[in-house]
mmCIF file of C-alpha atoms in Angstrom:
data_model
loop_
_atom_site.group_PDB
_atom_site.id
_atom_site.type_symbol
_atom_site.label_atom_id
_atom_site.label_comp_id
_atom_site.label_asym_id
_atom_site.label_seq_id
_atom_site.Cartn_x
_atom_site.Cartn_y
_atom_site.Cartn_z
ATOM 1 C CA MET A 236 1.818 -9.345 20.250
ATOM 2 C CA SER A 237 2.523 -7.676 17.122
ATOM 3 C CA GLU A 238 2.204 -9.406 14.303
ATOM 4 C CA ILE A 239 3.367 -6.903 12.115
ATOM 5 C CA LYS A 240 6.484 -8.108 9.729
ATOM 6 C CA VAL A 241 8.811 -6.350 8.018
ATOM 7 C CA ILE A 242 11.159 -7.741 5.341
ATOM 8 C CA ASP A 243 13.908 -5.953 3.442
ATOM 9 C CA ASP A 244 14.992 -7.105 0.043
ATOM 10 C CA PHE A 245 11.587 -8.884 -0.064
ATOM 11 C CA LEU A 246 11.896 -9.586 -4.007
ATOM 12 C CA ASN A 247 15.055 -10.366 -5.874
ATOM 13 C CA GLU A 248 16.269 -8.068 -8.126
ATOM 14 C CA GLU A 249 15.247 -9.206 -11.237
ATOM 15 C CA ASN A 250 11.662 -9.537 -10.029
ATOM 16 C CA PHE A 251 11.709 -5.582 -8.204
ATOM 17 C CA GLU A 252 13.127 -4.595 -11.231
ATOM 18 C CA GLY A 253 9.963 -6.083 -13.342
ATOM 19 C CA LEU A 254 7.867 -3.888 -11.037
ATOM 20 C CA LYS A 255 9.520 -0.136 -11.813
ATOM 21 C CA VAL A 256 7.020 -0.426 -15.114
ATOM 22 C CA ILE A 257 4.947 1.352 -12.545
ATOM 23 C CA PHE A 258 7.531 4.289 -12.959
ATOM 24 C CA ASN A 259 6.635 4.805 -16.471
ATOM 25 C CA ARG A 260 4.457 7.767 -16.781
ATOM 26 C CA ARG A 261 2.089 6.493 -19.147
ATOM 27 C CA ILE A 262 0.660 4.125 -16.884
ATOM 28 C CA THR A 263 -2.998 5.047 -16.025
ATOM 29 C CA TRP A 264 -4.041 6.573 -12.617
ATOM 30 C CA THR A 265 -6.999 7.256 -11.129
ATOM 31 C CA PHE A 266 -7.174 10.306 -8.898
ATOM 32 C CA SER A 267 -8.694 9.240 -5.228
ATOM 33 C CA ASP A 268 -9.402 10.246 -1.691
ATOM 34 C CA ILE A 269 -7.094 8.265 0.709
ATOM 35 C CA LEU A 270 -9.670 7.849 3.567
ATOM 36 C CA ASP A 271 -13.265 8.750 4.524
ATOM 37 C CA GLU A 272 -13.758 11.864 6.298
ATOM 38 C CA ASN A 273 -14.141 9.580 9.675
ATOM 39 C CA SER A 274 -11.205 8.439 9.584
ATOM 40 C CA LEU A 275 -8.746 11.353 8.280
ATOM 41 C CA ILE A 276 -6.508 12.961 11.188
ATOM 42 C CA CYS A 277 -5.385 15.520 8.369
ATOM 43 C CA ASP A 278 -6.453 18.640 6.758
ATOM 44 C CA GLN A 279 -8.836 17.391 3.728
ATOM 45 C CA LYS A 280 -6.526 19.433 1.434
ATOM 46 C CA TYR A 281 -3.776 16.378 1.952
ATOM 47 C CA ASN A 282 -7.009 13.652 1.449
ATOM 48 C CA TYR A 283 -5.565 12.522 -2.056
ATOM 49 C CA GLN A 284 -3.765 10.184 -4.080
ATOM 50 C CA TYR A 285 -3.056 8.351 -7.367
ATOM 51 C CA VAL A 286 -4.156 4.881 -7.551
ATOM 52 C CA HIS A 287 -3.270 2.149 -10.183
ATOM 53 C CA SER A 288 -5.718 -0.853 -9.552
ATOM 54 C CA VAL A 289 -4.134 -4.160 -10.633
ATOM 55 C CA TYR A 290 -7.008 -6.486 -9.348
ATOM 56 C CA ILE A 291 -10.332 -6.120 -8.400
ATOM 57 C CA LYS A 292 -13.465 -7.528 -7.880
ATOM 58 C CA GLN A 293 -11.998 -11.175 -8.660
ATOM 59 C CA GLU A 294 -10.029 -10.243 -11.401
ATOM 60 C CA PRO A 295 -6.824 -8.754 -12.932
ATOM 61 C CA VAL A 296 -7.664 -4.994 -14.231
ATOM 62 C CA SER A 297 -4.275 -3.967 -15.075
ATOM 63 C CA ARG A 298 -2.035 -4.819 -17.885
ATOM 64 C CA TYR A 299 0.882 -5.192 -15.601
ATOM 65 C CA PHE A 300 -0.919 -7.863 -13.380
ATOM 66 C CA ASP A 301 1.922 -10.479 -14.457
ATOM 67 C CA ASN A 302 4.538 -8.331 -13.053
ATOM 68 C CA VAL A 303 3.211 -8.470 -9.884
ATOM 69 C CA ILE A 304 3.128 -12.283 -9.798
ATOM 70 C CA PRO A 305 6.624 -12.804 -8.278
ATOM 71 C CA LEU A 306 5.148 -10.796 -5.185
ATOM 72 C CA LEU A 307 1.764 -12.722 -5.074
ATOM 73 C CA THR A 308 4.069 -16.118 -5.385
ATOM 74 C CA LYS A 309 6.541 -14.805 -2.419
ATOM 75 C CA LEU A 310 3.767 -14.063 -0.271
ATOM 76 C CA ASP A 311 2.223 -17.302 -1.083
ATOM 77 C CA ALA A 312 -0.942 -15.556 -1.634
ATOM 78 C CA ARG A 313 -3.912 -18.301 -2.169
ATOM 79 C CA ALA A 314 -6.743 -15.663 -2.824
ATOM 80 C CA ILE A 315 -6.437 -11.925 -3.898
ATOM 81 C CA VAL A 316 -9.048 -9.807 -2.485
ATOM 82 C CA ARG A 317 -7.375 -6.337 -3.811
ATOM 83 C CA CYS A 318 -3.804 -5.441 -5.487
ATOM 84 C CA LYS A 319 -3.516 -1.609 -6.262
ATOM 85 C CA VAL A 320 -0.361 1.016 -6.534
ATOM 86 C CA ASN A 321 -0.336 3.887 -4.661
ATOM 87 C CA SER A 322 1.251 7.347 -5.382
ATOM 88 C CA ILE A 323 1.050 9.833 -3.007
ATOM 89 C CA CYS A 324 2.697 13.196 -3.851
ATOM 90 C CA ARG A 325 5.720 15.192 -2.287
ATOM 91 C CA GLU A 326 4.307 17.589 0.265
ATOM 92 C CA GLU A 327 6.212 20.471 2.321
ATOM 93 C CA GLU A 328 5.757 18.636 5.567
ATOM 94 C CA ILE A 329 5.210 14.868 6.285
ATOM 95 C CA VAL A 330 1.511 14.505 6.993
ATOM 96 C CA VAL A 331 -0.188 11.220 8.478
ATOM 97 C CA HIS A 332 -3.347 10.518 6.889
ATOM 98 C CA GLY A 333 -5.333 8.819 9.617
ATOM 99 C CA PHE A 334 -5.475 5.401 11.230
ATOM 100 C CA HIS A 335 -7.652 2.918 8.912
ATOM 101 C CA THR A 336 -7.748 -0.829 7.616
ATOM 102 C CA ASP A 337 -8.281 -1.527 3.776
ATOM 103 C CA LEU A 338 -11.187 -3.196 4.320
ATOM 104 C CA GLU A 339 -14.205 -2.394 6.141
ATOM 105 C CA PHE A 340 -14.787 -4.889 8.921
ATOM 106 C CA PRO A 341 -18.557 -5.220 10.200
ATOM 107 C CA GLU A 342 -18.062 -4.754 14.312
ATOM 108 C CA GLU A 343 -19.207 -8.101 14.647
ATOM 109 C CA HIS A 344 -15.771 -9.022 12.386
ATOM 110 C CA SER A 345 -13.794 -6.623 14.279
ATOM 111 C CA THR A 346 -10.708 -9.213 14.306
ATOM 112 C CA GLY A 347 -11.025 -9.816 10.745
ATOM 113 C CA LEU A 348 -11.385 -12.715 8.943
ATOM 114 C CA ASP A 349 -8.929 -15.712 9.767
ATOM 115 C CA GLY A 350 -5.795 -15.364 7.838
ATOM 116 C CA MET A 351 -6.505 -12.272 5.903
ATOM 117 C CA LYS A 352 -3.528 -10.057 5.238
ATOM 118 C CA THR A 353 -2.476 -6.917 3.904
ATOM 119 C CA ALA A 354 1.261 -6.351 2.516
ATOM 120 C CA ILE A 355 2.374 -3.398 1.405
ATOM 121 C CA LEU A 356 5.787 -3.119 -1.204
ATOM 122 C CA TYR A 357 7.751 -0.198 -1.095
ATOM 123 C CA LEU A 358 8.828 0.855 -4.106
ATOM 124 C CA ASN A 359 11.016 3.620 -3.728
ATOM 125 C CA THR A 360 12.577 4.854 -0.826
ATOM 126 C CA ASN A 361 11.737 8.197 0.777
ATOM 127 C CA ASN A 362 11.634 9.624 4.339
ATOM 128 C CA GLY A 363 7.622 8.492 4.408
ATOM 129 C CA PHE A 364 6.392 5.605 6.544
ATOM 130 C CA THR A 365 3.602 3.674 7.261
ATOM 131 C CA CYS A 366 2.432 3.741 11.328
ATOM 132 C CA PHE A 367 0.147 1.449 13.165
ATOM 133 C CA GLU A 368 -2.442 2.199 15.901
ATOM 134 C CA GLU A 369 -0.015 0.076 18.227
ATOM 135 C CA GLY A 370 3.078 2.473 17.807
ATOM 136 C CA THR A 371 5.003 0.228 15.208
ATOM 137 C CA LYS A 372 6.727 3.038 12.397
ATOM 138 C CA VAL A 373 7.747 1.245 9.238
ATOM 139 C CA GLU A 374 10.052 3.328 7.200
ATOM 140 C CA SER A 375 9.547 3.390 3.172
ATOM 141 C CA VAL A 376 12.014 1.668 1.866
ATOM 142 C CA ALA A 377 12.600 0.470 -1.839
ATOM 143 C CA ASN A 378 11.678 -3.495 -1.509
ATOM 144 C CA ARG A 379 10.782 -3.726 1.544
ATOM 145 C CA CYS A 380 7.645 -5.347 2.286
ATOM 146 C CA VAL A 381 5.708 -5.147 5.485
ATOM 147 C CA ILE A 382 2.852 -7.821 6.250
ATOM 148 C CA PHE A 383 0.308 -7.733 8.695
ATOM 149 C CA PRO A 384 -3.184 -8.945 9.620
ATOM 150 C CA ALA A 385 -5.627 -7.074 7.533
ATOM 151 C CA HIS A 386 -7.619 -5.631 10.779
ATOM 152 C CA TYR A 387 -4.613 -3.790 11.846
ATOM 153 C CA ARG A 388 -5.309 -0.187 11.823
ATOM 154 C CA HIS A 389 -2.452 1.598 10.279
ATOM 155 C CA SER A 390 -1.990 5.321 8.408
ATOM 156 C CA GLY A 391 0.203 5.960 5.421
ATOM 157 C CA THR A 392 1.964 9.530 5.181
ATOM 158 C CA THR A 393 3.190 11.820 2.493
ATOM 159 C CA CYS A 394 7.160 12.176 1.774
ATOM 160 C CA THR A 395 9.063 15.454 1.589
ATOM 161 C CA ASP A 396 12.283 14.556 0.058
ATOM 162 C CA VAL A 397 11.368 12.566 -3.587
ATOM 163 C CA HIS A 398 8.555 13.816 -5.680
ATOM 164 C CA ARG A 399 6.093 10.807 -4.803
ATOM 165 C CA ARG A 400 5.651 7.885 -2.408
ATOM 166 C CA LEU A 401 5.090 4.730 -4.170
ATOM 167 C CA ALA A 402 4.028 1.396 -3.167
ATOM 168 C CA ILE A 403 1.809 -1.785 -3.759
ATOM 169 C CA ASN A 404 -1.014 -2.089 -1.439
ATOM 170 C CA LEU A 405 -2.145 -6.122 -1.272
ATOM 171 C CA VAL A 406 -4.989 -7.517 0.681
ATOM 172 C CA TYR A 407 -4.903 -11.534 0.214
ATOM 173 C CA PHE A 408 -5.583 -14.794 1.854
#
């Protein structure tokens, strides 16, 4: 039985608008590989994204952390493991990057830690998507949130119809 939940209009308009600061060109982005070579199923030239870290190593690291609090509240997040914003640039065709979990789980913990979840909140509408190894596909629609157990293998994609695909990626309890 799938535990993937897809919720449209996840945040109210005011709280979602508060996240639009992420579209600001002055925000700090870090260039990053998306996956390690073992998980990658596309050409290495597509293995990149820009990341804005919001919360890592048990502390907020972005001046925009407060903008994310309504998301945390709506998810009833009790403990944050990691929160970041991913910006994936447009390509000429949709590229699926490769199935992965957002955190490494040792083999003996392959089902993940009880209660740990991943949430992806899409910040813009585009023709990219998130797909799961079991076959579910979730299209990128602004203010849509997909929530699933953190041990579920999934993949993001590029888009072809807008400048970039933006999403908040949150791992939490």
